Every structure is written in structure tokens, then in C-alpha cells.
mmCIF file of C-alpha atoms and ligand atoms in Angstrom:
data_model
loop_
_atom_site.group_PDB
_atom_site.id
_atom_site.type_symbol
_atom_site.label_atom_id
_atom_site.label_comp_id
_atom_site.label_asym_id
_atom_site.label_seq_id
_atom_site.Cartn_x
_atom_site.Cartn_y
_atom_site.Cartn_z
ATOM 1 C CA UNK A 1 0.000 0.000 0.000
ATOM 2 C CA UNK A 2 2.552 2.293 1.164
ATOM 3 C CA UNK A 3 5.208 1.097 -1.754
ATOM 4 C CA UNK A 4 3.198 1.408 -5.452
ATOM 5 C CA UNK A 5 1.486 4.647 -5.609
ATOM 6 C CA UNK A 6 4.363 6.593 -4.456
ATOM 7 C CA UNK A 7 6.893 4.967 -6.464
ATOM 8 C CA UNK A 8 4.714 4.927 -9.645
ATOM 9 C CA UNK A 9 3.679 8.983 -9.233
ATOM 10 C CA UNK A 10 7.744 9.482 -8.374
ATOM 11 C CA UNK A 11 9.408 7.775 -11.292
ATOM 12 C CA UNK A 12 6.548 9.265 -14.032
ATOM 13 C CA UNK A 13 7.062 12.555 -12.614
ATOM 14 C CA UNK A 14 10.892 11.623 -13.192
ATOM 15 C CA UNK A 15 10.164 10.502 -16.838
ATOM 16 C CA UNK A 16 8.711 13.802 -17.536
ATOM 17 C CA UNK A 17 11.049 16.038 -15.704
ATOM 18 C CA UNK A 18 14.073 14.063 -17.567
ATOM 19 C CA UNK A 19 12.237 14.354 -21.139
ATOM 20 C CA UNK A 20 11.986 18.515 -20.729
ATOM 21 C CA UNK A 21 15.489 18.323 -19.353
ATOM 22 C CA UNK A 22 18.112 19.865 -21.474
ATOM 23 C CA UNK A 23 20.136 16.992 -23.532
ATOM 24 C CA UNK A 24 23.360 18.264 -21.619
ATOM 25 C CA UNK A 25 21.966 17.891 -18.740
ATOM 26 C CA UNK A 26 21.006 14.524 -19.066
ATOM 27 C CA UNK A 27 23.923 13.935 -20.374
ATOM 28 C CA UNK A 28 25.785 15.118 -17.425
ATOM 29 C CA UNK A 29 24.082 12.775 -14.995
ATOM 30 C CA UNK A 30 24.383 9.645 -17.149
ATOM 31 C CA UNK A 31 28.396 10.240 -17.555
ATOM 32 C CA UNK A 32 28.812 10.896 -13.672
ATOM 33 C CA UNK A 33 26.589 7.562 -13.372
ATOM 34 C CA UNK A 34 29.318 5.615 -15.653
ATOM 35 C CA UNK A 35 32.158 7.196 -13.489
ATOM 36 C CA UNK A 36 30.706 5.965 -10.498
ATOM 37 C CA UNK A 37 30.349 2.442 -11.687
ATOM 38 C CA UNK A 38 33.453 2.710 -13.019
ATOM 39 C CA UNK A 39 34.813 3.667 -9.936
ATOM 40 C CA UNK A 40 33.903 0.655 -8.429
ATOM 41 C CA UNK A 41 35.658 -2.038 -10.791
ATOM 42 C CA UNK A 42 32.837 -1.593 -13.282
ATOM 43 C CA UNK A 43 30.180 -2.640 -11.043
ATOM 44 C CA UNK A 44 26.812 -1.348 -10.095
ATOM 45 C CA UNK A 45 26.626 -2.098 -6.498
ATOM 46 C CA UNK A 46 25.269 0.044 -3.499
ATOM 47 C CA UNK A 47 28.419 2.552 -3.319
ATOM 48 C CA UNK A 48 28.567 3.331 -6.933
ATOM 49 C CA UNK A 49 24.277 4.288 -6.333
ATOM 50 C CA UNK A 50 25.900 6.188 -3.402
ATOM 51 C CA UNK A 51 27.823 8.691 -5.995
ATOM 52 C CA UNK A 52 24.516 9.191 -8.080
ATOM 53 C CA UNK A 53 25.248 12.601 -6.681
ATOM 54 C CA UNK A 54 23.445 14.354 -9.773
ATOM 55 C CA UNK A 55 20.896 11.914 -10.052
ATOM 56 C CA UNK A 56 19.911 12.089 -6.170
ATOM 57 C CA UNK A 57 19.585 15.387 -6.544
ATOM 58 C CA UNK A 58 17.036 15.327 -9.290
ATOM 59 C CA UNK A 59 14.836 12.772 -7.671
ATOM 60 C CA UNK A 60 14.945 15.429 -4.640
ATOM 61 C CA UNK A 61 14.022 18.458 -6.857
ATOM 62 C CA UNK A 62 11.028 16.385 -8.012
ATOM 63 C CA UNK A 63 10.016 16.244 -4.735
ATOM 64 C CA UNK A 64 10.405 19.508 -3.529
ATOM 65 C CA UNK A 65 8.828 21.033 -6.899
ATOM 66 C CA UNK A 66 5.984 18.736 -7.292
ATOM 67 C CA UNK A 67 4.965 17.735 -3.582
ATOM 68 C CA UNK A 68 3.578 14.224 -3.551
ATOM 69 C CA UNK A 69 0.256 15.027 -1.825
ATOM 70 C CA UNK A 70 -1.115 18.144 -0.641
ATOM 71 C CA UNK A 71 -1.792 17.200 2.903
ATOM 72 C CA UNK A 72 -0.335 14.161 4.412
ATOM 73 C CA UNK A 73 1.298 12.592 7.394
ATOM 74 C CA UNK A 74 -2.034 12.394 8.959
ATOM 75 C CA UNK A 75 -2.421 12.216 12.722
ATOM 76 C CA UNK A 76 -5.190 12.048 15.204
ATOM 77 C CA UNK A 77 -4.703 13.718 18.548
ATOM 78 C CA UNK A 78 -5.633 11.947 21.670
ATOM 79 C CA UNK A 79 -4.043 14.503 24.070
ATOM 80 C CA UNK A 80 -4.250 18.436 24.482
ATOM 81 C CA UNK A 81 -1.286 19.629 22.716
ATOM 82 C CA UNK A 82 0.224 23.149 22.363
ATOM 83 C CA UNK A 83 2.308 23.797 19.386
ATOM 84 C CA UNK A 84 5.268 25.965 18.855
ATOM 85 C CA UNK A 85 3.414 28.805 17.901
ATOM 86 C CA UNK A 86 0.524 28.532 20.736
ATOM 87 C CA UNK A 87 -2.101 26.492 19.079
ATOM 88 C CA UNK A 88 -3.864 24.441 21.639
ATOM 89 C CA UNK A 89 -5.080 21.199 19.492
ATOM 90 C CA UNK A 90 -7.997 19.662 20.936
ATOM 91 C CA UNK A 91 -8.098 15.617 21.621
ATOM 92 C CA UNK A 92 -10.142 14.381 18.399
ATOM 93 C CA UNK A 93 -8.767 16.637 15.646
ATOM 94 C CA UNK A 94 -6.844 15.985 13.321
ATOM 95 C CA UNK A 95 -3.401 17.339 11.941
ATOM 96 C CA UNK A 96 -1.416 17.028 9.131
ATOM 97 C CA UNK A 97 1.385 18.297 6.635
ATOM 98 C CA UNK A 98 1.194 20.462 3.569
ATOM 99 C CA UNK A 99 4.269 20.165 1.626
ATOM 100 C CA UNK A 100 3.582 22.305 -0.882
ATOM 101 C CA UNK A 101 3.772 25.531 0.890
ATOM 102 C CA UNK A 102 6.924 24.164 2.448
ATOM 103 C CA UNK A 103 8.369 23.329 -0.157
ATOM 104 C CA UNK A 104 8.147 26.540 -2.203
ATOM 105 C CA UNK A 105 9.289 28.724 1.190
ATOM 106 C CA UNK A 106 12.050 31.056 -0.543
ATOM 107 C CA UNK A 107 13.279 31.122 2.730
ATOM 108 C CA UNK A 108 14.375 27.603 2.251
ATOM 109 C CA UNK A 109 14.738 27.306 -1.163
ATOM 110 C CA UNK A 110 15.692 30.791 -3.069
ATOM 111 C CA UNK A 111 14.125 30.558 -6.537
ATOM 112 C CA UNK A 112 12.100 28.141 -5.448
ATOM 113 C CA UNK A 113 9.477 28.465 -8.724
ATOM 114 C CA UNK A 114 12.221 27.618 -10.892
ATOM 115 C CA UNK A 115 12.917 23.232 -11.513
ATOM 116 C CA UNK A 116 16.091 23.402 -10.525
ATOM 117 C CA UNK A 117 17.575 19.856 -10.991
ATOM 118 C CA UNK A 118 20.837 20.386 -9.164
ATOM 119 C CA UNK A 119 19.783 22.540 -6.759
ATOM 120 C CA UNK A 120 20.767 19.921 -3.902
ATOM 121 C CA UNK A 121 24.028 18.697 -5.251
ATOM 122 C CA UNK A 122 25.045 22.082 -5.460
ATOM 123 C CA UNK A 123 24.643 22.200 -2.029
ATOM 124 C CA UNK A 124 27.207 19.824 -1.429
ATOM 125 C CA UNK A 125 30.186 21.458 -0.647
ATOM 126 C CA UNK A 126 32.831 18.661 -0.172
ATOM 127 C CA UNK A 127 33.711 20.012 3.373
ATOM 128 C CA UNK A 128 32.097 17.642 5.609
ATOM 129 C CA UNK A 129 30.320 14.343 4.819
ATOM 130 C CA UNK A 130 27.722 14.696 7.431
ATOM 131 C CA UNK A 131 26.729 18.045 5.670
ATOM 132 C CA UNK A 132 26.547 16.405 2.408
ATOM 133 C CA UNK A 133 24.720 13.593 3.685
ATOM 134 C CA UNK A 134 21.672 15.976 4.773
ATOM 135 C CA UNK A 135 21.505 17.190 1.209
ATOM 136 C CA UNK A 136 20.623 13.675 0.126
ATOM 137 C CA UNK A 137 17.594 12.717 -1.155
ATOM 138 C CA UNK A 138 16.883 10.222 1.625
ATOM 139 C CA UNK A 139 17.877 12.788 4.429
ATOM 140 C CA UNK A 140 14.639 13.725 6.305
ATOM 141 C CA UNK A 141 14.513 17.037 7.776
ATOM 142 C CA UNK A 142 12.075 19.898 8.692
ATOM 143 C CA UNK A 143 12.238 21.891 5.619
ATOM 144 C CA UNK A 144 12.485 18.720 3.092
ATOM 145 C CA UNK A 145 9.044 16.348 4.114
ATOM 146 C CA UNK A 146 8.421 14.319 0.710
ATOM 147 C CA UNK A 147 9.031 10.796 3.242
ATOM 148 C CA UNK A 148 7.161 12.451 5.948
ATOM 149 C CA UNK A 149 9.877 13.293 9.136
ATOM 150 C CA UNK A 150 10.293 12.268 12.653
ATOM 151 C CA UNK A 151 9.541 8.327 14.062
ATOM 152 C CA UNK A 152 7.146 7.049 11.406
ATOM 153 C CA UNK A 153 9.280 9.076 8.436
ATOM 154 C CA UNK A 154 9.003 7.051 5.006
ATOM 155 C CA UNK A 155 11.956 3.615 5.833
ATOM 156 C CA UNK A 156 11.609 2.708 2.627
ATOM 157 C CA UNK A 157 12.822 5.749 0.998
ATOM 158 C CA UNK A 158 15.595 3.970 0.726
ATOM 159 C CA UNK A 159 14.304 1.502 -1.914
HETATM 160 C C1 HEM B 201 9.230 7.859 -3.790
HETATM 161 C C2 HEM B 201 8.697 6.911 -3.080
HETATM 162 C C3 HEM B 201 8.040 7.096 -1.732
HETATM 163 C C4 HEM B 201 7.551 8.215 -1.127
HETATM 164 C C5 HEM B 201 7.547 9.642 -1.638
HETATM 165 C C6 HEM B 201 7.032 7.813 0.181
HETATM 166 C C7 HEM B 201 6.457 8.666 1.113
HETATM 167 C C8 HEM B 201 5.983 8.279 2.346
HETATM 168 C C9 HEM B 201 5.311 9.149 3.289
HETATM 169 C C10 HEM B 201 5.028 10.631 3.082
HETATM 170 C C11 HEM B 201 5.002 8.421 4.374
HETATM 171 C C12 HEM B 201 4.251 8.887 5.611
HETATM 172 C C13 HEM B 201 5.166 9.278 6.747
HETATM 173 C C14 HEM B 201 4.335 9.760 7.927
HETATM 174 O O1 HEM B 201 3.223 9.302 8.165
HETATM 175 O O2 HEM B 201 4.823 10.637 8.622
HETATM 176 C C15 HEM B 201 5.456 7.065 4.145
HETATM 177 C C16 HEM B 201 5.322 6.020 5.019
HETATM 178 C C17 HEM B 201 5.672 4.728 4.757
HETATM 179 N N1 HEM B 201 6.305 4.259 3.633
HETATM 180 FE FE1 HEM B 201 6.869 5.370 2.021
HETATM 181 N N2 HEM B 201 7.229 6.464 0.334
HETATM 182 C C18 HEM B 201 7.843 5.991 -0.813
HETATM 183 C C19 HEM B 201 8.214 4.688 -1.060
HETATM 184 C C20 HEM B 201 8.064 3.639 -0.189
HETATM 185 C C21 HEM B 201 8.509 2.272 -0.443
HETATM 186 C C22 HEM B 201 9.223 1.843 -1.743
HETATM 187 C C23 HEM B 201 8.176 1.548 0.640
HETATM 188 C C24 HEM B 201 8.382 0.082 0.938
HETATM 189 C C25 HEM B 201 9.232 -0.670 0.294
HETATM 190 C C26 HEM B 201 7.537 2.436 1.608
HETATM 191 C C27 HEM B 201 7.081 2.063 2.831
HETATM 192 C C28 HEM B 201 6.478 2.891 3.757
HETATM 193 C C29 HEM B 201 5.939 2.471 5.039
HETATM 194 C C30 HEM B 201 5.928 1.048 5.584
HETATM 195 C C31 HEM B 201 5.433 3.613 5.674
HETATM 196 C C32 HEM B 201 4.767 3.717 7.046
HETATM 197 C C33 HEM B 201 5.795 4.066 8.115
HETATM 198 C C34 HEM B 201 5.208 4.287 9.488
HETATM 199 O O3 HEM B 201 4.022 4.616 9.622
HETATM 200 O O4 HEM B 201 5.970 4.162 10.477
HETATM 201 N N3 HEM B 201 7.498 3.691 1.056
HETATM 202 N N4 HEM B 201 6.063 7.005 2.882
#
């Protein structure tokens, strides 16, 4: 249940994204794909996907750009709860996320109307691998909630 629709919306939206693409840039992500493999005695295994740098990033921008639902992460509260900002939610309502406004905060992402499918691997500066790791497109965070976040966050976003 959790595995098909998401998987089928993600990789059509990625056919369609990579057909408008610019050939070079296409280009660009299939020759740092070879490298990669090639990097690894010519074999595709899990730590040549690791150096899909290009790639990860435009499965990301997909993400970000398109939203996969408009309201998700659904829960119901049992207990009064205030939130950061002082909302008291009652036990029996129910809260959720909206990605899209989120995801199109220009205080998170500058530009954030234009597809921009590098936008995350530019972020990766090189200097520290942790930092590079949250750029990822499995990296759950506050600002990036495509997999949901927190305890019940998306595990097989890695798939
Ligand atoms: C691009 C593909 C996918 C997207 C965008 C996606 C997104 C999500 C989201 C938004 C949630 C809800 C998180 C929450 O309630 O806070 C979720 C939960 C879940 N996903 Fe995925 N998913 C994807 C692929 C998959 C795959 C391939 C699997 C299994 C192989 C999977 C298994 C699950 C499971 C089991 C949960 C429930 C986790 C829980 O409630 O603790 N998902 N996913």
C-alpha cells in the first residue's frame, strides 16, 4: 500500500522532468553515473548508487517542486497539545502536513518556482560528509518532508 502509488507517481514525474530536461543535462548525470560504476571495478553495487550525486539530486528536486500530496502525514490527537506557535489542538482533531507551501518557502529554497535539478548537489560542498549527507535525497529534515519526518518518516525511501 505504502510502496506502489508513491513509487509509480515518483518515477513518471521523473520521466517527464528528464524528457523537458536539457540533452546536456542529461547527459551530465548519465556520464557521472558511468564514473561511479566505473569507480567501483565496473560494477553497479550500493556505493557506486551512493555517488549518483546528480541523479539524487534530481529525484529530490522532483520532490520539492511537485509535492507528492497536498496534505499528508495524517495524525489524530488523543491529548491536548500546544504547538510551537501557541495552538492548543484539541483531543479528536486531526493534523497534518502540507508540503507544498513548504516546499516553495524562498526562505528555504531561493528561486524556489524555478525546476532546478541540481539545486541539492550544489549544495554539497565537499567540506564535511555529514553536511553532504543531509543534502541527500533520503535525508529527512524539517524543511524537506516528501518521506514524511520524525519516528514514522518514510523507511523505505531507501528503496
Ligand atoms: C518515492 C517513493 C516514496 C515516497 C515519496 C514515500 C512517502 C511516504 C510518506 C510521506 C510516508 C508517511 C510518513 C508519515 O506518516 O509521517 C510514508 C510512510 C511509509 N512508507 Fe513510504 N514512500 C515511498 C516509497 C516507499 C517504499 C518503496 C516503501 C516500501 C518498500 C515504503 C514504505 C512505507 C511504510 C511502511 C510507511 C509507514 C511508516 C510508518 O508509519 O511508520 N514507502 N512514505
Amino acid at each position: 500500500m505504502a510502496a506502489t502509488h508513491t513509487s509509480a507517481i515518483f518515477t513518471t514525474h521523473a520521466l517527464f522532468e528528464l524528457a523537458r530536461m536539457p540533452a546536456e543535462d542529461v547527459e551530465s548525470i548519465r556520464a557521472e553515473i558511468l564514473a561511479a560504476i566505473e569507480s567501483e571495478g565496473g560494477i553497479f553495487n550500493k556505493n557506486a548508487v551512493g555517488k549518483f550525486h546528480l541523479l539524487d539530486s534530481l529525484l529530490k528536486e522532483i520532490g520539492r517542486f511537485h509535492s507528492l500530496f497536498a496534505v499528508g502525514s495524517s495524525r489524530l490527537v488523543l491529548k491536548e497539545a500546544v504547538i510551537s506557535n501557541g495552538t492548543v489542538l484539541p483531543p479528536g482533531s486531526v493534523v497534518a502536513l502540507a508540503p507544498k507551501p513548504l516546499h516553495n518557502n524562498p526562505e528555504f529554497y531561493p528561486d524556489a518556482h524555478v525546476f532546478d535539478p541540481f539545486r541539492f548537489a550544489k549544495r554539497r560542498t565537499g567540506e564535511s560528509v555529514t553536511k553532504d549527507v543531509k543534502q541527500s535525497f533520503t535525508a529527512l529534515s524539517n524543511d524537506y518532508i516528501v518521506f514524511g519526518v520524525g519516528k514514522h518518516g518514510c523507511p523505505g525511501r531507501f528503496l
